[in-house]
Amino acid sequence: MNDMAPSSLDTTAPELVSLPAPLVARTVAVDPADLPDDLLSLLPTTGGMSWVRRGDGLVAWGEAARVRTDGAARFADAERAWRAAAARAVVRDEVRLPGSGLMAFGSFAFSTTSPAGGALVVPSVVVGRRGRSAWLTTITVGAVTAPSPELLTVQDDPSSPGAVQMHDGALDATGWRAAVSAAVAQIRAGRVDKVVLARDVVATTAEPLDPRWVLRRLSADYPSCWTFCVDGLVGATPELLVRSEKGLVTSRVLAGTIQRTGDDDADLARAAILAHSSKDLEEHEYAVASLTMALEPFCSTTNVPETPFVLHLPNVLHLATDVNGVLAEHSPRPTSLALAEALHPTAAVAGTPTLEAVTMIEELEQMDRGRYAGPVGWLGADGDGEWGIGLRSAELDPVDPHRLRLFAGCGIVAASSPAAELAESEAKLEPMRHALRS
């Protein structure tokens, strides 16, 4: 069995967190040959967490500790709790790579008003792989547990969810096109330059959903994306909000999308169209400028390419820009979570100007996004980590294992067409829909 008995901690006032004993993390190196090609095959049926890309990354299970936060201070409260826990922790780490030693997975709501709030989850067992290095970590409260090779046992394959039915979420197709039309009218009236509108679709499965079924298919179909599962949010995001590693910061901006046809020659032509589309370039420029402005106070230098590249995914093509920076001398150095807070929400998931766009989202979407389009990822004891934007994702129902909500969003500018934006949202829903099929 992979499950370790968790010692859990749940609080809505993380500044008051006090564990009866410090967290104890023990990391040992393992032979990469002892790990399966697919790290996700190590996950148990329930309680699994993941952050995997191109076969490398982190998978985990069990729960040594948890911090629950809410409202506008959800990031700051979680960071304060994490710093306090890390300061008291006993860490024995013979690997010393990003993700080894003491670490936590996290996901946070898009909106300050969402009841979904935020969470940091410290797992009991973590398996990591990075290039030619691999490791096994156990985390407990107050006692050292020697990692056992038995924890690397491949689990049984997940079962199919059976027939899947899709239902309208907060808005049906007609209602969402109307919302886009209203947004375009307000953009042309000068209220905002861009707004990102999302829609949800409710899926019901004939059999109880095993999240591993979705994760394995997403990882296989979208290896260049970050396949994640954290606290009920599952997906494969192409967008890295921020990576902080030894003073270097990286962020990937995606804005501007066109659906693929499945024909390579036609898709090359579409890539050229996307790269020269004034509508998509305008949308992308807003997103890059917003992110760079938010990142600059933390960095001594930043590097922003002059033109975006086209990112090819199986279902869509995106305009993409990788922004890099060097953290300025700060004491203490900002954690990756603090950087994620500063960058969220980007223009790629909210709009420009951000505050007014968020207000418009609340008026027009008629739904709570929950943790969709919020930061999701992990951080280590030193504060370094990786945070993606929770896109191409679904929210598992905490009560009904047959039900989940799928999400997709589109950037709306003055030149947007409601019919075209609906088609784009359908293309962005396809990864999750396909991952659910038998």
PDB file of C-alpha atoms in Angstrom, residues 142-400:
ATOM      1  CA  GLY A 142       7.698  15.090  15.049  1.00  0.00           C
ATOM      2  CA  ALA A 143       9.390  11.834  14.047  1.00  0.00           C
ATOM      3  CA  VAL A 144      11.850  10.632  11.435  1.00  0.00           C
ATOM      4  CA  THR A 145      10.506   7.978   9.065  1.00  0.00           C
ATOM      5  CA  ALA A 146      13.010   6.208   6.840  1.00  0.00           C
ATOM      6  CA  PRO A 147      11.767   6.185   3.223  1.00  0.00           C
ATOM      7  CA  SER A 148      11.005   2.645   2.123  1.00  0.00           C
ATOM      8  CA  PRO A 149      11.476   1.295  -1.435  1.00  0.00           C
ATOM      9  CA  GLU A 150       8.023  -0.269  -1.052  1.00  0.00           C
ATOM     10  CA  LEU A 151       6.624   3.233  -1.537  1.00  0.00           C
ATOM     11  CA  LEU A 152       7.738   3.037  -5.179  1.00  0.00           C
ATOM     12  CA  THR A 153       5.238   0.294  -6.008  1.00  0.00           C
ATOM     13  CA  VAL A 154       3.260   0.837  -9.203  1.00  0.00           C
ATOM     14  CA  GLN A 155      -0.469   0.876  -8.456  1.00  0.00           C
ATOM     15  CA  ASP A 156      -3.318  -0.800 -10.322  1.00  0.00           C
ATOM     16  CA  ASP A 157      -4.534   1.001 -13.427  1.00  0.00           C
ATOM     17  CA  PRO A 158      -7.448   3.384 -12.898  1.00  0.00           C
ATOM     18  CA  SER A 159     -10.868   2.262 -14.038  1.00  0.00           C
ATOM     19  CA  SER A 160     -12.867   4.037 -16.723  1.00  0.00           C
ATOM     20  CA  PRO A 161     -15.479   6.583 -15.667  1.00  0.00           C
ATOM     21  CA  GLY A 162     -17.860   5.039 -18.195  1.00  0.00           C
ATOM     22  CA  ALA A 163     -20.312   7.127 -20.158  1.00  0.00           C
ATOM     23  CA  VAL A 164     -19.962  10.871 -19.621  1.00  0.00           C
ATOM     24  CA  GLN A 165     -22.728  13.402 -20.065  1.00  0.00           C
ATOM     25  CA  MET A 166     -22.088  17.134 -20.525  1.00  0.00           C
ATOM     26  CA  HIS A 167     -24.470  19.804 -19.288  1.00  0.00           C
ATOM     27  CA  ASP A 168     -24.544  23.583 -19.482  1.00  0.00           C
ATOM     28  CA  GLY A 169     -22.967  25.353 -16.549  1.00  0.00           C
ATOM     29  CA  ALA A 170     -23.848  28.870 -15.429  1.00  0.00           C
ATOM     30  CA  LEU A 171     -24.540  29.992 -19.013  1.00  0.00           C
ATOM     31  CA  ASP A 172     -25.602  28.057 -22.101  1.00  0.00           C
ATOM     32  CA  ALA A 173     -24.058  28.823 -25.498  1.00  0.00           C
ATOM     33  CA  THR A 174     -26.594  31.567 -26.245  1.00  0.00           C
ATOM     34  CA  GLY A 175     -26.092  33.195 -22.868  1.00  0.00           C
ATOM     35  CA  TRP A 176     -22.299  33.108 -23.172  1.00  0.00           C
ATOM     36  CA  ARG A 177     -22.341  34.651 -26.661  1.00  0.00           C
ATOM     37  CA  ALA A 178     -24.509  37.397 -25.216  1.00  0.00           C
ATOM     38  CA  ALA A 179     -21.963  37.936 -22.437  1.00  0.00           C
ATOM     39  CA  VAL A 180     -19.208  38.256 -25.044  1.00  0.00           C
ATOM     40  CA  SER A 181     -21.298  40.756 -27.006  1.00  0.00           C
ATOM     41  CA  ALA A 182     -21.834  42.806 -23.852  1.00  0.00           C
ATOM     42  CA  ALA A 183     -18.109  42.726 -23.139  1.00  0.00           C
ATOM     43  CA  VAL A 184     -17.248  43.885 -26.673  1.00  0.00           C
ATOM     44  CA  ALA A 185     -19.700  46.767 -26.349  1.00  0.00           C
ATOM     45  CA  GLN A 186     -18.131  47.881 -23.075  1.00  0.00           C
ATOM     46  CA  ILE A 187     -14.624  47.581 -24.508  1.00  0.00           C
ATOM     47  CA  ARG A 188     -15.595  49.740 -27.479  1.00  0.00           C
ATOM     48  CA  ALA A 189     -17.097  52.220 -25.039  1.00  0.00           C
ATOM     49  CA  GLY A 190     -13.692  52.517 -23.369  1.00  0.00           C
ATOM     50  CA  ARG A 191     -14.363  50.773 -20.044  1.00  0.00           C
ATOM     51  CA  VAL A 192     -11.497  48.271 -20.489  1.00  0.00           C
ATOM     52  CA  ASP A 193      -9.030  47.319 -23.208  1.00  0.00           C
ATOM     53  CA  LYS A 194      -9.451  43.571 -22.734  1.00  0.00           C
ATOM     54  CA  VAL A 195     -11.427  41.179 -20.559  1.00  0.00           C
ATOM     55  CA  VAL A 196     -11.129  37.405 -20.253  1.00  0.00           C
ATOM     56  CA  LEU A 197     -14.477  35.644 -20.004  1.00  0.00           C
ATOM     57  CA  ALA A 198     -14.710  32.024 -18.895  1.00  0.00           C
ATOM     58  CA  ARG A 199     -17.505  29.479 -19.056  1.00  0.00           C
ATOM     59  CA  ASP A 200     -18.091  26.225 -17.232  1.00  0.00           C
ATOM     60  CA  VAL A 201     -19.564  22.903 -18.334  1.00  0.00           C
ATOM     61  CA  VAL A 202     -20.750  20.259 -15.881  1.00  0.00           C
ATOM     62  CA  ALA A 203     -19.746  16.653 -16.557  1.00  0.00           C
ATOM     63  CA  THR A 204     -21.367  13.634 -14.927  1.00  0.00           C
ATOM     64  CA  THR A 205     -19.799  10.170 -15.141  1.00  0.00           C
ATOM     65  CA  ALA A 206     -21.550   6.817 -15.023  1.00  0.00           C
ATOM     66  CA  GLU A 207     -18.917   5.424 -12.643  1.00  0.00           C
ATOM     67  CA  PRO A 208     -17.144   7.220  -9.792  1.00  0.00           C
ATOM     68  CA  LEU A 209     -14.274   9.204 -11.289  1.00  0.00           C
ATOM     69  CA  ASP A 210     -10.743   8.090 -10.490  1.00  0.00           C
ATOM     70  CA  PRO A 211      -8.667  11.299 -10.956  1.00  0.00           C
ATOM     71  CA  ARG A 212      -5.740   9.205 -12.168  1.00  0.00           C
ATOM     72  CA  TRP A 213      -7.737   8.307 -15.290  1.00  0.00           C
ATOM     73  CA  VAL A 214      -7.823  11.992 -16.238  1.00  0.00           C
ATOM     74  CA  LEU A 215      -4.245  12.727 -15.197  1.00  0.00           C
ATOM     75  CA  ARG A 216      -2.675   9.895 -17.178  1.00  0.00           C
ATOM     76  CA  ARG A 217      -4.513  10.838 -20.362  1.00  0.00           C
ATOM     77  CA  LEU A 218      -3.702  14.530 -20.000  1.00  0.00           C
ATOM     78  CA  SER A 219      -0.042  13.758 -19.383  1.00  0.00           C
ATOM     79  CA  ALA A 220       0.131  11.474 -22.428  1.00  0.00           C
ATOM     80  CA  ASP A 221      -1.761  13.848 -24.731  1.00  0.00           C
ATOM     81  CA  TYR A 222      -0.157  17.111 -23.548  1.00  0.00           C
ATOM     82  CA  PRO A 223       3.408  16.280 -22.471  1.00  0.00           C
ATOM     83  CA  SER A 224       4.579  19.898 -22.890  1.00  0.00           C
ATOM     84  CA  CYS A 225       1.989  21.085 -20.348  1.00  0.00           C
ATOM     85  CA  TRP A 226       2.217  20.848 -16.565  1.00  0.00           C
ATOM     86  CA  THR A 227      -0.201  18.090 -15.491  1.00  0.00           C
ATOM     87  CA  PHE A 228      -1.435  18.872 -11.994  1.00  0.00           C
ATOM     88  CA  CYS A 229      -3.692  17.524  -9.301  1.00  0.00           C
ATOM     89  CA  VAL A 230      -3.950  19.593  -6.138  1.00  0.00           C
ATOM     90  CA  ASP A 231      -6.782  19.652  -3.616  1.00  0.00           C
ATOM     91  CA  GLY A 232      -9.571  18.776  -6.050  1.00  0.00           C
ATOM     92  CA  LEU A 233      -8.291  20.745  -9.061  1.00  0.00           C
ATOM     93  CA  VAL A 234      -7.002  18.643 -11.977  1.00  0.00           C
ATOM     94  CA  GLY A 235      -5.735  19.722 -15.349  1.00  0.00           C
ATOM     95  CA  ALA A 236      -2.865  20.275 -17.761  1.00  0.00           C
ATOM     96  CA  THR A 237      -1.851  23.917 -17.990  1.00  0.00           C
ATOM     97  CA  PRO A 238       0.306  25.286 -20.800  1.00  0.00           C
ATOM     98  CA  GLU A 239       0.910  28.506 -18.846  1.00  0.00           C
ATOM     99  CA  LEU A 240       3.648  28.836 -16.220  1.00  0.00           C
ATOM    100  CA  LEU A 241       2.773  31.758 -13.965  1.00  0.00           C
ATOM    101  CA  VAL A 242       6.181  31.820 -12.280  1.00  0.00           C
ATOM    102  CA  ARG A 243       9.168  29.610 -11.561  1.00  0.00           C
ATOM    103  CA  SER A 244      11.642  30.818  -8.935  1.00  0.00           C
ATOM    104  CA  GLU A 245      14.913  28.925  -8.664  1.00  0.00           C
ATOM    105  CA  LYS A 246      18.094  30.198  -6.970  1.00  0.00           C
ATOM    106  CA  GLY A 247      17.339  33.839  -7.732  1.00  0.00           C
ATOM    107  CA  LEU A 248      16.178  33.329 -11.318  1.00  0.00           C
ATOM    108  CA  VAL A 249      12.552  33.920 -12.304  1.00  0.00           C
ATOM    109  CA  THR A 250      10.709  32.648 -15.372  1.00  0.00           C
ATOM    110  CA  SER A 251       7.144  33.205 -16.534  1.00  0.00           C
ATOM    111  CA  ARG A 252       5.349  32.092 -19.696  1.00  0.00           C
ATOM    112  CA  VAL A 253       2.574  34.263 -21.117  1.00  0.00           C
ATOM    113  CA  LEU A 254      -0.053  32.752 -23.402  1.00  0.00           C
ATOM    114  CA  ALA A 255      -2.631  34.991 -25.058  1.00  0.00           C
ATOM    115  CA  GLY A 256      -3.948  34.728 -28.584  1.00  0.00           C
ATOM    116  CA  THR A 257      -5.324  31.381 -29.757  1.00  0.00           C
ATOM    117  CA  ILE A 258      -6.417  29.618 -32.927  1.00  0.00           C
ATOM    118  CA  GLN A 259      -7.884  26.125 -33.215  1.00  0.00           C
ATOM    119  CA  ARG A 260      -5.901  23.410 -35.014  1.00  0.00           C
ATOM    120  CA  THR A 261      -7.353  21.530 -37.965  1.00  0.00           C
ATOM    121  CA  GLY A 262      -5.439  18.266 -37.631  1.00  0.00           C
ATOM    122  CA  ASP A 263      -3.755  18.796 -40.997  1.00  0.00           C
ATOM    123  CA  ASP A 264      -0.072  19.721 -40.611  1.00  0.00           C
ATOM    124  CA  ASP A 265       0.120  21.963 -43.686  1.00  0.00           C
ATOM    125  CA  ALA A 266      -3.103  23.754 -42.796  1.00  0.00           C
ATOM    126  CA  ASP A 267      -1.907  24.217 -39.208  1.00  0.00           C
ATOM    127  CA  LEU A 268       1.358  25.775 -40.389  1.00  0.00           C
ATOM    128  CA  ALA A 269      -0.708  28.256 -42.378  1.00  0.00           C
ATOM    129  CA  ARG A 270      -2.845  28.899 -39.310  1.00  0.00           C
ATOM    130  CA  ALA A 271       0.282  29.500 -37.226  1.00  0.00           C
ATOM    131  CA  ALA A 272       1.325  32.185 -39.710  1.00  0.00           C
ATOM    132  CA  ILE A 273      -2.139  33.742 -39.533  1.00  0.00           C
ATOM    133  CA  LEU A 274      -1.992  33.772 -35.722  1.00  0.00           C
ATOM    134  CA  ALA A 275       1.498  35.302 -35.705  1.00  0.00           C
ATOM    135  CA  HIS A 276       0.224  38.224 -37.815  1.00  0.00           C
ATOM    136  CA  SER A 277      -3.282  38.612 -36.388  1.00  0.00           C
ATOM    137  CA  SER A 278      -3.724  42.167 -35.120  1.00  0.00           C
ATOM    138  CA  LYS A 279      -6.487  41.044 -32.745  1.00  0.00           C
ATOM    139  CA  ASP A 280      -4.376  38.272 -31.213  1.00  0.00           C
ATOM    140  CA  LEU A 281      -1.185  40.334 -31.112  1.00  0.00           C
ATOM    141  CA  GLU A 282      -3.077  43.101 -29.314  1.00  0.00           C
ATOM    142  CA  GLU A 283      -4.426  40.630 -26.765  1.00  0.00           C
ATOM    143  CA  HIS A 284      -0.940  39.168 -26.279  1.00  0.00           C
ATOM    144  CA  GLU A 285       0.719  42.567 -25.876  1.00  0.00           C
ATOM    145  CA  TYR A 286      -1.654  43.466 -23.038  1.00  0.00           C
ATOM    146  CA  ALA A 287      -0.849  40.205 -21.238  1.00  0.00           C
ATOM    147  CA  VAL A 288       2.938  40.563 -21.567  1.00  0.00           C
ATOM    148  CA  ALA A 289       2.908  44.206 -20.459  1.00  0.00           C
ATOM    149  CA  SER A 290       0.755  43.375 -17.425  1.00  0.00           C
ATOM    150  CA  LEU A 291       3.004  40.546 -16.281  1.00  0.00           C
ATOM    151  CA  THR A 292       6.243  42.459 -16.840  1.00  0.00           C
ATOM    152  CA  MET A 293       4.965  45.445 -14.873  1.00  0.00           C
ATOM    153  CA  ALA A 294       3.996  43.206 -11.941  1.00  0.00           C
ATOM    154  CA  LEU A 295       7.346  41.410 -11.973  1.00  0.00           C
ATOM    155  CA  GLU A 296       9.652  44.428 -12.255  1.00  0.00           C
ATOM    156  CA  PRO A 297       9.544  45.513  -8.562  1.00  0.00           C
ATOM    157  CA  PHE A 298      11.059  42.161  -7.586  1.00  0.00           C
ATOM    158  CA  CYS A 299      13.767  41.981 -10.254  1.00  0.00           C
ATOM    159  CA  SER A 300      17.064  43.747 -10.877  1.00  0.00           C
ATOM    160  CA  THR A 301      16.847  42.843 -14.575  1.00  0.00           C
ATOM    161  CA  THR A 302      14.183  41.397 -16.859  1.00  0.00           C
ATOM    162  CA  ASN A 303      14.364  40.047 -20.387  1.00  0.00           C
ATOM    163  CA  VAL A 304      11.253  40.333 -22.570  1.00  0.00           C
ATOM    164  CA  PRO A 305      11.476  39.114 -26.194  1.00  0.00           C
ATOM    165  CA  GLU A 306      10.269  41.624 -28.763  1.00  0.00           C
ATOM    166  CA  THR A 307       7.941  39.197 -30.520  1.00  0.00           C
ATOM    167  CA  PRO A 308       6.036  36.109 -29.346  1.00  0.00           C
ATOM    168  CA  PHE A 309       6.495  32.593 -30.681  1.00  0.00           C
ATOM    169  CA  VAL A 310       3.732  30.173 -31.635  1.00  0.00           C
ATOM    170  CA  LEU A 311       3.260  27.328 -29.146  1.00  0.00           C
ATOM    171  CA  HIS A 312       1.890  24.199 -30.829  1.00  0.00           C
ATOM    172  CA  LEU A 313      -0.441  22.061 -28.708  1.00  0.00           C
ATOM    173  CA  PRO A 314      -2.473  19.104 -29.996  1.00  0.00           C
ATOM    174  CA  ASN A 315      -5.747  21.040 -30.011  1.00  0.00           C
ATOM    175  CA  VAL A 316      -4.789  24.717 -30.376  1.00  0.00           C
ATOM    176  CA  LEU A 317      -1.995  27.129 -31.274  1.00  0.00           C
ATOM    177  CA  HIS A 318      -1.057  29.925 -28.861  1.00  0.00           C
ATOM    178  CA  LEU A 319       0.998  33.066 -29.064  1.00  0.00           C
ATOM    179  CA  ALA A 320       3.586  32.685 -26.287  1.00  0.00           C
ATOM    180  CA  THR A 321       6.309  34.767 -24.661  1.00  0.00           C
ATOM    181  CA  ASP A 322       8.816  33.596 -22.039  1.00  0.00           C
ATOM    182  CA  VAL A 323       9.777  36.411 -19.659  1.00  0.00           C
ATOM    183  CA  ASN A 324      12.934  35.948 -17.565  1.00  0.00           C
ATOM    184  CA  GLY A 325      14.330  37.951 -14.655  1.00  0.00           C
ATOM    185  CA  VAL A 326      16.907  38.056 -11.887  1.00  0.00           C
ATOM    186  CA  LEU A 327      15.605  38.692  -8.382  1.00  0.00           C
ATOM    187  CA  ALA A 328      16.905  41.860  -6.755  1.00  0.00           C
ATOM    188  CA  GLU A 329      18.584  41.690  -3.364  1.00  0.00           C
ATOM    189  CA  HIS A 330      15.759  41.475  -0.838  1.00  0.00           C
ATOM    190  CA  SER A 331      15.828  40.302   2.762  1.00  0.00           C
ATOM    191  CA  PRO A 332      14.098  37.982   3.065  1.00  0.00           C
ATOM    192  CA  ARG A 333      14.054  36.903  -0.569  1.00  0.00           C
ATOM    193  CA  PRO A 334      10.464  36.733  -1.859  1.00  0.00           C
ATOM    194  CA  THR A 335       9.087  33.227  -2.101  1.00  0.00           C
ATOM    195  CA  SER A 336       7.637  31.812  -5.288  1.00  0.00           C
ATOM    196  CA  LEU A 337       4.228  32.090  -3.630  1.00  0.00           C
ATOM    197  CA  ALA A 338       4.745  35.817  -2.998  1.00  0.00           C
ATOM    198  CA  LEU A 339       5.693  36.236  -6.661  1.00  0.00           C
ATOM    199  CA  ALA A 340       2.591  34.292  -7.713  1.00  0.00           C
ATOM    200  CA  GLU A 341       0.449  36.623  -5.605  1.00  0.00           C
ATOM    201  CA  ALA A 342       2.042  39.687  -7.195  1.00  0.00           C
ATOM    202  CA  LEU A 343       1.426  38.364 -10.707  1.00  0.00           C
ATOM    203  CA  HIS A 344      -2.121  37.109 -10.138  1.00  0.00           C
ATOM    204  CA  PRO A 345      -4.385  37.745 -11.916  1.00  0.00           C
ATOM    205  CA  THR A 346      -2.501  38.369 -15.141  1.00  0.00           C
ATOM    206  CA  ALA A 347      -4.090  40.034 -18.127  1.00  0.00           C
ATOM    207  CA  ALA A 348      -4.086  36.585 -19.751  1.00  0.00           C
ATOM    208  CA  VAL A 349      -6.786  35.391 -17.317  1.00  0.00           C
ATOM    209  CA  ALA A 350      -8.418  38.673 -16.231  1.00  0.00           C
ATOM    210  CA  GLY A 351      -7.869  41.550 -18.638  1.00  0.00           C
ATOM    211  CA  THR A 352      -6.595  45.135 -18.787  1.00  0.00           C
ATOM    212  CA  PRO A 353      -6.891  47.241 -16.645  1.00  0.00           C
ATOM    213  CA  THR A 354      -6.974  44.342 -14.213  1.00  0.00           C
ATOM    214  CA  LEU A 355      -9.251  45.652 -11.459  1.00  0.00           C
ATOM    215  CA  GLU A 356     -11.913  46.896 -13.837  1.00  0.00           C
ATOM    216  CA  ALA A 357     -11.695  43.683 -15.873  1.00  0.00           C
ATOM    217  CA  VAL A 358     -12.219  41.566 -12.747  1.00  0.00           C
ATOM    218  CA  THR A 359     -15.309  43.620 -11.919  1.00  0.00           C
ATOM    219  CA  MET A 360     -16.639  43.017 -15.424  1.00  0.00           C
ATOM    220  CA  ILE A 361     -15.957  39.283 -15.087  1.00  0.00           C
ATOM    221  CA  GLU A 362     -18.089  39.166 -11.935  1.00  0.00           C
ATOM    222  CA  GLU A 363     -20.887  41.001 -13.761  1.00  0.00           C
ATOM    223  CA  LEU A 364     -20.921  38.932 -16.948  1.00  0.00           C
ATOM    224  CA  GLU A 365     -19.800  35.355 -16.163  1.00  0.00           C
ATOM    225  CA  GLN A 366     -22.530  34.694 -13.566  1.00  0.00           C
ATOM    226  CA  MET A 367     -20.444  31.992 -11.854  1.00  0.00           C
ATOM    227  CA  ASP A 368     -17.774  31.470  -9.240  1.00  0.00           C
ATOM    228  CA  ARG A 369     -14.565  30.406 -10.973  1.00  0.00           C
ATOM    229  CA  GLY A 370     -13.395  28.680  -7.805  1.00  0.00           C
ATOM    230  CA  ARG A 371      -9.730  27.831  -8.284  1.00  0.00           C
ATOM    231  CA  TYR A 372      -9.939  27.841 -12.061  1.00  0.00           C
ATOM    232  CA  ALA A 373      -7.400  30.345 -13.460  1.00  0.00           C
ATOM    233  CA  GLY A 374      -5.835  30.728 -10.025  1.00  0.00           C
ATOM    234  CA  PRO A 375      -2.251  29.778  -9.147  1.00  0.00           C
ATOM    235  CA  VAL A 376      -1.562  26.058  -8.725  1.00  0.00           C
ATOM    236  CA  GLY A 377       1.801  24.411  -8.082  1.00  0.00           C
ATOM    237  CA  TRP A 378       4.316  23.820  -5.306  1.00  0.00           C
ATOM    238  CA  LEU A 379       7.013  25.433  -3.166  1.00  0.00           C
ATOM    239  CA  GLY A 380       9.922  24.214  -1.102  1.00  0.00           C
ATOM    240  CA  ALA A 381      11.269  25.116   2.315  1.00  0.00           C
ATOM    241  CA  ASP A 382      13.542  27.768   0.750  1.00  0.00           C
ATOM    242  CA  GLY A 383      10.556  29.413  -0.961  1.00  0.00           C
ATOM    243  CA  ASP A 384      11.560  28.407  -4.484  1.00  0.00           C
ATOM    244  CA  GLY A 385       8.959  26.591  -6.546  1.00  0.00           C
ATOM    245  CA  GLU A 386       6.765  26.510  -9.625  1.00  0.00           C
ATOM    246  CA  TRP A 387       3.271  27.927 -10.027  1.00  0.00           C
ATOM    247  CA  GLY A 388       1.104  27.518 -13.080  1.00  0.00           C
ATOM    248  CA  ILE A 389      -2.227  29.054 -13.936  1.00  0.00           C
ATOM    249  CA  GLY A 390      -5.042  26.557 -13.379  1.00  0.00           C
ATOM    250  CA  LEU A 391      -6.203  26.379 -16.995  1.00  0.00           C
ATOM    251  CA  ARG A 392      -7.458  23.442 -19.084  1.00  0.00           C
ATOM    252  CA  SER A 393      -8.767  22.185 -15.793  1.00  0.00           C
ATOM    253  CA  ALA A 394     -11.695  20.708 -13.913  1.00  0.00           C
ATOM    254  CA  GLU A 395     -12.938  21.028 -10.362  1.00  0.00           C
ATOM    255  CA  LEU A 396     -13.838  17.710  -8.743  1.00  0.00           C
ATOM    256  CA  ASP A 397     -17.014  17.715  -6.677  1.00  0.00           C
ATOM    257  CA  PRO A 398     -15.970  17.111  -3.046  1.00  0.00           C
ATOM    258  CA  VAL A 399     -19.204  15.217  -2.312  1.00  0.00           C
ATOM    259  CA  ASP A 400     -20.320  13.569  -5.555  1.00  0.00           C
TER     260      ASP A 400
END
